[in-house]
XYZ file of C-alpha atoms in Angstrom:
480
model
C 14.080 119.366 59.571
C 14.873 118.889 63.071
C 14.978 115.172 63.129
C 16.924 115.362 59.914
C 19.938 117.351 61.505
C 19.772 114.750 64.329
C 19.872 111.958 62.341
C 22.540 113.239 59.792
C 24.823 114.126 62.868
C 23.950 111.022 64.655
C 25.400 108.811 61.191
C 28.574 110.936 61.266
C 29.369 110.383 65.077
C 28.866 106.555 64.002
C 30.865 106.830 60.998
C 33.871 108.943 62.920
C 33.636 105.889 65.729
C 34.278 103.314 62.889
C 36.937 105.057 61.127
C 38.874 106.429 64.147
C 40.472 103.024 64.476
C 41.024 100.636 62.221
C 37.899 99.771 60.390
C 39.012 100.950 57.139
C 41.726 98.332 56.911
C 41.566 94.665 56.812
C 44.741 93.953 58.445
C 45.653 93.544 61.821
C 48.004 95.384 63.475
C 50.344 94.096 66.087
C 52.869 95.745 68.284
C 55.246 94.218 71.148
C 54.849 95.397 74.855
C 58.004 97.093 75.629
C 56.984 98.281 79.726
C 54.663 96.921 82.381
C 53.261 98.451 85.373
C 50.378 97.213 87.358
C 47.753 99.813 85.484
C 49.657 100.458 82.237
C 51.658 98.839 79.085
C 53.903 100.346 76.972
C 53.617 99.201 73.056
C 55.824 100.062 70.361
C 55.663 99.335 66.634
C 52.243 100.622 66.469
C 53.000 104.640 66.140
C 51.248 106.296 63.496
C 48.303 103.242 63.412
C 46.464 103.596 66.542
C 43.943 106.493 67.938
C 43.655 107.462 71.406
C 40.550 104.682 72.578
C 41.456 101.722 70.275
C 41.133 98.535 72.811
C 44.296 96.108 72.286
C 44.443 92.129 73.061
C 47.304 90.272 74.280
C 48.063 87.515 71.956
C 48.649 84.946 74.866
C 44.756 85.750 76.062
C 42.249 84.303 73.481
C 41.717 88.203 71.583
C 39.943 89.378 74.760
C 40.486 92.883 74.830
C 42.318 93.780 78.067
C 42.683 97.604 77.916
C 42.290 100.783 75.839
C 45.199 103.040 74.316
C 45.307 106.095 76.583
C 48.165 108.145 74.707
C 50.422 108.115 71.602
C 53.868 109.348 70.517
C 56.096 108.896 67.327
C 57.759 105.945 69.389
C 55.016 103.930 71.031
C 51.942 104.032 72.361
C 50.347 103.579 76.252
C 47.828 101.469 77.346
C 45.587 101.501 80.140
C 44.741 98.265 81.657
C 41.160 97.079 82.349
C 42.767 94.279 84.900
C 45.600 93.999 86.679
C 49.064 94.126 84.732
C 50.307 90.978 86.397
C 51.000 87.889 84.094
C 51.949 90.142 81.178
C 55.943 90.694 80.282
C 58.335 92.781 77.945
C 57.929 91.259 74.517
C 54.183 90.071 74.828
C 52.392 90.969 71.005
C 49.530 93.304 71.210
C 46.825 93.146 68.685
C 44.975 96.723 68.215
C 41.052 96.797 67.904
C 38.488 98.757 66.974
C 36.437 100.945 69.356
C 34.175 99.509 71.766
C 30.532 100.029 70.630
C 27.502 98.487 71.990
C 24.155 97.551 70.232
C 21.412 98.135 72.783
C 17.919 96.973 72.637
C 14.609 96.443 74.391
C 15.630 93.115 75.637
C 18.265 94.730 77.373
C 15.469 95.754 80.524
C 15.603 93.917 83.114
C 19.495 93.382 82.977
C 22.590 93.961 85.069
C 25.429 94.550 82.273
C 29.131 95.935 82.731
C 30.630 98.651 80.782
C 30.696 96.189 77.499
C 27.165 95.612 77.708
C 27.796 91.859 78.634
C 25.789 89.934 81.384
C 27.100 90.246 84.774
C 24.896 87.839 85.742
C 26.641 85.205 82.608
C 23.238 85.405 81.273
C 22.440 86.056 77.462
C 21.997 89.426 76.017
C 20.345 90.031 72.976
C 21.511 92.418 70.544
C 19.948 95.514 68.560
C 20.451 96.166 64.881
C 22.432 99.582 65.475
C 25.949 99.682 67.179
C 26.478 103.378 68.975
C 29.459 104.495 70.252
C 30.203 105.074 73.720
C 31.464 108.693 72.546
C 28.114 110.274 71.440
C 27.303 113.674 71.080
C 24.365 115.578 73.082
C 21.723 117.565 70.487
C 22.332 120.345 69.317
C 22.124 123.101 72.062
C 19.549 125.288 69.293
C 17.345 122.358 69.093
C 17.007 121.016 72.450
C 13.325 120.901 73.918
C 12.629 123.612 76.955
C 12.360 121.577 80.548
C 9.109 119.717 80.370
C 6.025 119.277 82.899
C 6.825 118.453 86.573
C 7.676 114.798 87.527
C 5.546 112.939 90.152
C 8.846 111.854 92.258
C 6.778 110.167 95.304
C 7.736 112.193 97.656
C 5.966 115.808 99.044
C 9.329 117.991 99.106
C 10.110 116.699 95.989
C 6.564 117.727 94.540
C 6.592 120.933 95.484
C 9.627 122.891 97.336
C 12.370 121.149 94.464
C 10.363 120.338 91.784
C 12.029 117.979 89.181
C 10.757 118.682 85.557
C 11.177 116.238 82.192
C 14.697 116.381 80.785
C 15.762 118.105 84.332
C 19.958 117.440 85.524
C 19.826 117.484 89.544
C 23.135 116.872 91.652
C 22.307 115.286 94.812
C 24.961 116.245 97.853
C 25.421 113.939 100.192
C 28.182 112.702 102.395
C 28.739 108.668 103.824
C 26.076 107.385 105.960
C 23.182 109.803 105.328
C 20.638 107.906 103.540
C 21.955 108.567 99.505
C 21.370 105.308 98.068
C 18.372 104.792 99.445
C 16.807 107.830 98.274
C 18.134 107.212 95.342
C 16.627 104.172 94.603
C 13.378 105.184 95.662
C 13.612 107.757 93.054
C 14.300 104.960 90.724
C 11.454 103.150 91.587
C 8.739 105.910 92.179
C 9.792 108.618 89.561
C 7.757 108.633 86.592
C 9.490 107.420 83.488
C 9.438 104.620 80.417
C 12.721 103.289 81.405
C 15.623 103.943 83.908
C 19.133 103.648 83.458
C 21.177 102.906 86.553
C 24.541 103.581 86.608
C 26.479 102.371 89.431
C 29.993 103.346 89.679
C 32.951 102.609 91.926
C 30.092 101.107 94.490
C 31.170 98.157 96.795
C 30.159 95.094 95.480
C 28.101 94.747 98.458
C 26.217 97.741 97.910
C 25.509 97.191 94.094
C 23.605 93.978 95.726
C 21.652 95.903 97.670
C 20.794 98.184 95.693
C 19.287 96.099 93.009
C 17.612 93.157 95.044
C 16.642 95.810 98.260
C 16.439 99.205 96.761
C 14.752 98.185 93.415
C 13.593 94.846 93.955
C 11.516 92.523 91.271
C 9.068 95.080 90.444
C 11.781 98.070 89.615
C 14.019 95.818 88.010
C 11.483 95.507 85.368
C 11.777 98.766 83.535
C 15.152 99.271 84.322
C 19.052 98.566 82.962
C 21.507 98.504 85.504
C 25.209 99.266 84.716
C 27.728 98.337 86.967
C 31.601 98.896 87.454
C 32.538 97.882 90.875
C 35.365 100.069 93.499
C 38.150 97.665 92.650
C 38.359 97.618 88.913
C 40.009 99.909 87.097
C 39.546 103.616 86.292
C 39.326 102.601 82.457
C 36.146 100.650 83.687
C 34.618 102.915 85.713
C 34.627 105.764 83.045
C 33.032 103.210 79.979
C 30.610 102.085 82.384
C 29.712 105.238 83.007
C 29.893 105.930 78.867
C 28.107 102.908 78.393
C 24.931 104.040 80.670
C 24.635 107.454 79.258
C 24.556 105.450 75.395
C 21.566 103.398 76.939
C 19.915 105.930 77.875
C 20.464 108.302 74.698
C 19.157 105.177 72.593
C 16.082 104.740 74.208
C 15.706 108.816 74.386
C 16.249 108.321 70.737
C 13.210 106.124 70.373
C 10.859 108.776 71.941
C 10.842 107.326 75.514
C 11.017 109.189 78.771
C 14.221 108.058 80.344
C 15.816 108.765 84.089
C 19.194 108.094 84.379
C 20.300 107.347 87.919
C 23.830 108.068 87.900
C 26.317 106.724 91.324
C 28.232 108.936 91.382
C 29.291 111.442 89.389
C 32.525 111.508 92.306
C 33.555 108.285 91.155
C 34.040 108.797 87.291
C 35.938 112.252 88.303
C 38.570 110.051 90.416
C 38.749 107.488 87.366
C 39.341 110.547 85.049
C 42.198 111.778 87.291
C 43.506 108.523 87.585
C 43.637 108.297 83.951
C 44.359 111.571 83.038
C 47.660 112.121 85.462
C 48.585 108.355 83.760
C 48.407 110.446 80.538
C 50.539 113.315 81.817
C 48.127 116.056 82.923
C 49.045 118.677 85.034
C 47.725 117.845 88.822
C 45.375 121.067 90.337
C 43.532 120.942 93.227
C 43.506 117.977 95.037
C 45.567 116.570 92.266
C 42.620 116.993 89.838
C 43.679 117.905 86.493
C 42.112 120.764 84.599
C 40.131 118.532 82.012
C 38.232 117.215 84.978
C 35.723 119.879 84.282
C 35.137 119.680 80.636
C 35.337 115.833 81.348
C 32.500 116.136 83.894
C 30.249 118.704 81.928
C 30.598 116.491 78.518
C 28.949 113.163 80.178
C 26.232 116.010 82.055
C 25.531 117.659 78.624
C 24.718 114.022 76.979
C 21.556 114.026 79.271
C 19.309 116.221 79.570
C 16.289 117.451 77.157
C 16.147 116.018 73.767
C 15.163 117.489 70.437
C 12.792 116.945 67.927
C 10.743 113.810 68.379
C 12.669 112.394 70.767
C 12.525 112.002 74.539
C 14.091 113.139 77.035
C 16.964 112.028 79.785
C 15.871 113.448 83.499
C 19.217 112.533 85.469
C 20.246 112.694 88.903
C 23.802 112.371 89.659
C 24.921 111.456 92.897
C 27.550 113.317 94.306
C 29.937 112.475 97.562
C 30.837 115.442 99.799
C 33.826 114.944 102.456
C 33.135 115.845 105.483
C 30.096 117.761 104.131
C 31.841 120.190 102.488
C 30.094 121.412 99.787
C 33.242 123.559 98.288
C 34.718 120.018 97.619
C 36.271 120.004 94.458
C 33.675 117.592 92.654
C 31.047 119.371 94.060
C 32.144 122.656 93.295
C 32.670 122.093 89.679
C 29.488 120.047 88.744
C 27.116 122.490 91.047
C 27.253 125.022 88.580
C 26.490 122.737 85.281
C 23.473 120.992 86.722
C 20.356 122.183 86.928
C 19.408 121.898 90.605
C 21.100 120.193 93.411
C 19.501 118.764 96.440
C 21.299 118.231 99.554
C 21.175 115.713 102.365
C 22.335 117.017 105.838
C 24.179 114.794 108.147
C 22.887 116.998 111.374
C 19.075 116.429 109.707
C 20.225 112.567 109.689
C 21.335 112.654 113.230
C 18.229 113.678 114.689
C 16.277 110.755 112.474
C 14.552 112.424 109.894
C 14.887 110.986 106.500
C 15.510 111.580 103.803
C 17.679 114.053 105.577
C 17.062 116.919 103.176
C 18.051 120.555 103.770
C 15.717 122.478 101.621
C 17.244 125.824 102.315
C 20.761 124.472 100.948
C 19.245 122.838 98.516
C 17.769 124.459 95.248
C 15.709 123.740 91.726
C 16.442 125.451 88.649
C 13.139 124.339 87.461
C 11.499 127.189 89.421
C 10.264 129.529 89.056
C 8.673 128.068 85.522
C 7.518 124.957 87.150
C 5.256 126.188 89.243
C 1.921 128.604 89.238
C 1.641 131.958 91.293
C -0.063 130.279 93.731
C 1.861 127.946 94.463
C 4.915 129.852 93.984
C 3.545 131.847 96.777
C 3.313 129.029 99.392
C 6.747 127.750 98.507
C 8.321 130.745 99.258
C 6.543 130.809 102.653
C 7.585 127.435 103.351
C 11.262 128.733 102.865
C 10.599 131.289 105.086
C 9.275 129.380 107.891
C 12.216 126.694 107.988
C 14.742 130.146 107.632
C 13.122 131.560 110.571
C 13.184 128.084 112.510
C 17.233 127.956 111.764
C 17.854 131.245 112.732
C 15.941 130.815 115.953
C 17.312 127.452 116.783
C 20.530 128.773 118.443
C 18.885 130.808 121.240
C 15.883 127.876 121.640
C 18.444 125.698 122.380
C 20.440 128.189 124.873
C 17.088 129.265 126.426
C 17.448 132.733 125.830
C 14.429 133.040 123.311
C 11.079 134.081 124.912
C 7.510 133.837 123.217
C 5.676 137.141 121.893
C 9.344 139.089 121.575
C 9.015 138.554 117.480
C 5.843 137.041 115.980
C 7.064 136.017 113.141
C 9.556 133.526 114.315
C 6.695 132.528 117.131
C 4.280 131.463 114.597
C 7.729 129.818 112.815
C 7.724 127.742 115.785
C 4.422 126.670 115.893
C 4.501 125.819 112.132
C 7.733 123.691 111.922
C 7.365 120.639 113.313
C 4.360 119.968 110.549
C 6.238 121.132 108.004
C 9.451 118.949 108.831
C 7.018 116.188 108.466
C 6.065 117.347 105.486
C 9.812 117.064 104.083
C 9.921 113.471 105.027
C 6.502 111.817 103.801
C 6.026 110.333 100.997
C 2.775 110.950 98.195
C 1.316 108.878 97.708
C -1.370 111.348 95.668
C -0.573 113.443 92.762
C 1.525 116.414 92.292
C -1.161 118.626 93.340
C -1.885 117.016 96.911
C 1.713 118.105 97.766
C 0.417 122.012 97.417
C -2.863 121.216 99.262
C -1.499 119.620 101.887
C 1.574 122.100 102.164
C -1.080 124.937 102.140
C -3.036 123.690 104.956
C 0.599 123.488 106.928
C 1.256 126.837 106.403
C -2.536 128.245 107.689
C -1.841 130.269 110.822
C -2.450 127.834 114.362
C -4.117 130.449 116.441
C -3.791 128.076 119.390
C -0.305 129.208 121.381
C 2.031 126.212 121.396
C 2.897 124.849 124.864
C 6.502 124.547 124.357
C 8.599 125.125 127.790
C 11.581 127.516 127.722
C 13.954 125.997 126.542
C 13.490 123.491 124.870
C 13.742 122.868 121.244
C 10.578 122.598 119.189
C 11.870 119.855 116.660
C 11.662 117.399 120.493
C 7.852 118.175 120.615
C 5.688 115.650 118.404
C 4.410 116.827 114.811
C 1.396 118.294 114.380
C -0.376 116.094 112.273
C -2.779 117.945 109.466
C -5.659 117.060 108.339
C -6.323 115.434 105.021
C -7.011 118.250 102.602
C -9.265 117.227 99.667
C -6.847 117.041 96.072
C -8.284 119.325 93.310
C -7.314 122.388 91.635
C -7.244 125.276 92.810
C -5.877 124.937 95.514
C -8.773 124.613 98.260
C -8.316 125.208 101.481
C -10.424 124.633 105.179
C -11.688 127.958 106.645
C -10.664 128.302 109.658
């Protein structure tokens, strides 16, 4: 029944793509550009036979389609341009097209692809049997599936204090310079998953380079589809490169595969949508962001996530840019709340050398408390405690006013923390449950006093290293 619904909704979001623009008629439809700008065209003669997302062609450049129709009115319609508007002129004829659709397959891993689903490498792409519009709608919210089991991510924090589950949404907050890309592409590489869909958006050029042939290399390349739309092209690119990587991913989800979308960033496509949408006429809010930013932003989150009936599911994690670390930035404020967890990455933890620079008090999984037994629930919240006791301490460590014995609690916090800050930046290499026996043995009281002079800060004394702990379950650890 389930996978009926699906399908039977699936077939009318395909049909409604079709018919929206001008698939029902076998003429073509041409209009004359009456205004040029250098990110918009004006066309008239075309009212009353276009839809909002048709693509147009100039007729002077071989049917390629050069833009998408952003608004209509009883006199004309506007375009937005996917290149620059110079070259075209008052009185050029525009041809109106179809919807873009792509028609994704397995021979599409291992590619680099723009938001048309061509080659950006001017290699060959094969193509599937099934064209799916960029426009999709998620499941139905009745039939989704629940988060799933926990995801071996490859890295000890992740494992166990912000545990990321099958079909899970995560934000991750980060500012310039702090180490976000290449988390993020060891995420790529190390989380478990059939296939991963990269989305790169507004990146540098430089960057996207990088981040395929450094951050994923050969060996990731090989189960994943990268889709790229580079900082100087245009706002209509960005956002159907973004479109086109959450369709990739929904097809393959659609197959039954486990899919992680890694999505840079979610920042970007809101500046395209403002771009676009104050082109359009929208009302500028905050930081001239227009109220549909939000239902913009939640529609492409909502796409991903857990899938229903036989299908898979899409575990995302959507990069977000903070200015100046300020995490009531507008982006950030309005995609915090529609994600399920969001994991930040401190500059001040970046300064000091530790990455990835994550601050697990600021950061938090809505996975939890589900994901995780009593047991371990228990040592997680201790954890918390210890690094909240560290913080709060830090301040008069650093002045020299804090003296050893005074409060026990924050004295044992001390002796504990430089293990456990260790703990936040290693990698596991084991499986999920190694991360709770070695974060156990951590947390076991050091009955030795630390020799730590007055003064000075604890996180400047070397780690205590722990031992190996054995892996098994329960959770087994040494007697002291």
């Amino acid at each position: 029944m389930v996978n009926d619904i699906l399908k039977k909704r699936s077939l009318l979001a395909l049909s409604q793509s079709l018919q929206a623009g001008l698939h029902d008629a076998p003429k073509r439809v041409w209009g004359t550009v009456s205004a040029v700008t250098e990110t918009s065209v004006e066309i008239r003669g075309v009212s009353g036979l276009v839809h909002v997302g048709d693509e147009f062609t100039l007729e002077n450049q071989q049917d390629v389609p050069c833009g998408e129709i952003l608004t209509t009115t009883i006199e004309s319609a506007k375009g937005l341009l996917f290149q620059s508007g110079s070259g075209i002129k008052v009185g050029d004829r525009v041809n109106i097209c179809p919807p873009l659709s792509i028609r994704p397959c397995d021979g599409w891993i291992g590619k680099i692809v723009n938001f048309r689903g061509a080659s950006e490498l001017g290699d060959s792409i094969p193509q599937g049997r099934e064209a799916r519009s960029l426009y999709a709608l998620p499941p139905p919210a009745s039939l989704r599936h629940p988060l799933g089991p926990r995801l071996n991510t490859g890295w000890y924090c992740m494992d166990s204090l912000l545990p990321l589950c099958y079909g899970q949404r995560i934000g991750l907050f980060a500012g310039s310079g702090v180490g976000k890309s290449t988390f993020l592409a060891s995420m790529a590489k190390r989380v478990e998953a059939d296939i991963v869909i990269v989305a790169l958006i507004g990146e540098r050029s430089r960057e996207v380079a990088e981040f395929v042939q450094s951050g994923l290399g050969p060996e990731g390349l090989k189960r994943a589809i990268v889709v790229t739309a580079t900082s100087g092209e245009s706002p209509a690119v960005k956002k159907r490169a973004a479109y086109c990587a959450m369709t990739l991913a929904e097809y393959f989800r659609d197959e039954g595969k486990q899919v992680l979308l890694v999505f840079d960033s979610i920042t970007r496509f809101a500046e395209a949508h403002r771009e676009t949408a104050l082109l359009a006429g929208e009302t500028p809010a905050l930081h001239a962001f227009p109220p549909s930013t939000v239902r913009a932003i939640a529609e492409l989150a909502e796409r991903a996530g857990p899938g229903a009936g036989s299908t898979g599911d899409i575990t995302a994690i959507f990069s977000v840019l903070v200015a100046g670390s300020n995490m009531e930035e507008p982006v950030a404020d309005m995609i915090r709340g529609i994600l399920d967890g969001h994991v930040v990455l401190s500059r001040k933890i970046a300064e000091r050398g530790r990455y990835p620079a994550i601050d697990v008090l600021q950061s938090v999984s809505r996975a939890l408390p589900k994901a995780a037994t009593a047991e371990e629930l228990s040592l997680l919240n201790e954890a918390r405690k210890i690094l909240a006791a560290h913080e709060q301490a830090a301040p008069m460590i650093k002045a020299g006013l804090y003296e050893q014995g005074v409060d026990p609690e924050t004295d044992r916090a001390l002796r504990i923390w430089p293990a456990l800050d260790a703990f936040i930046a290693d990698q596991n290499e084991g499986d999920l449950r190694s991360a709770f026996v070695r974060l156990g043995e951590i947390l076991q009281e050091n009955t030795k006093e630390p020799s730590v002079p007055s003064g000075v800060e604890p996180s400047l004394q070397p780690p205590q290293e722990p031992t190996n702990p054995s892996i098994g379950s329960p959770i087994n650890l040494p007697v002291k």
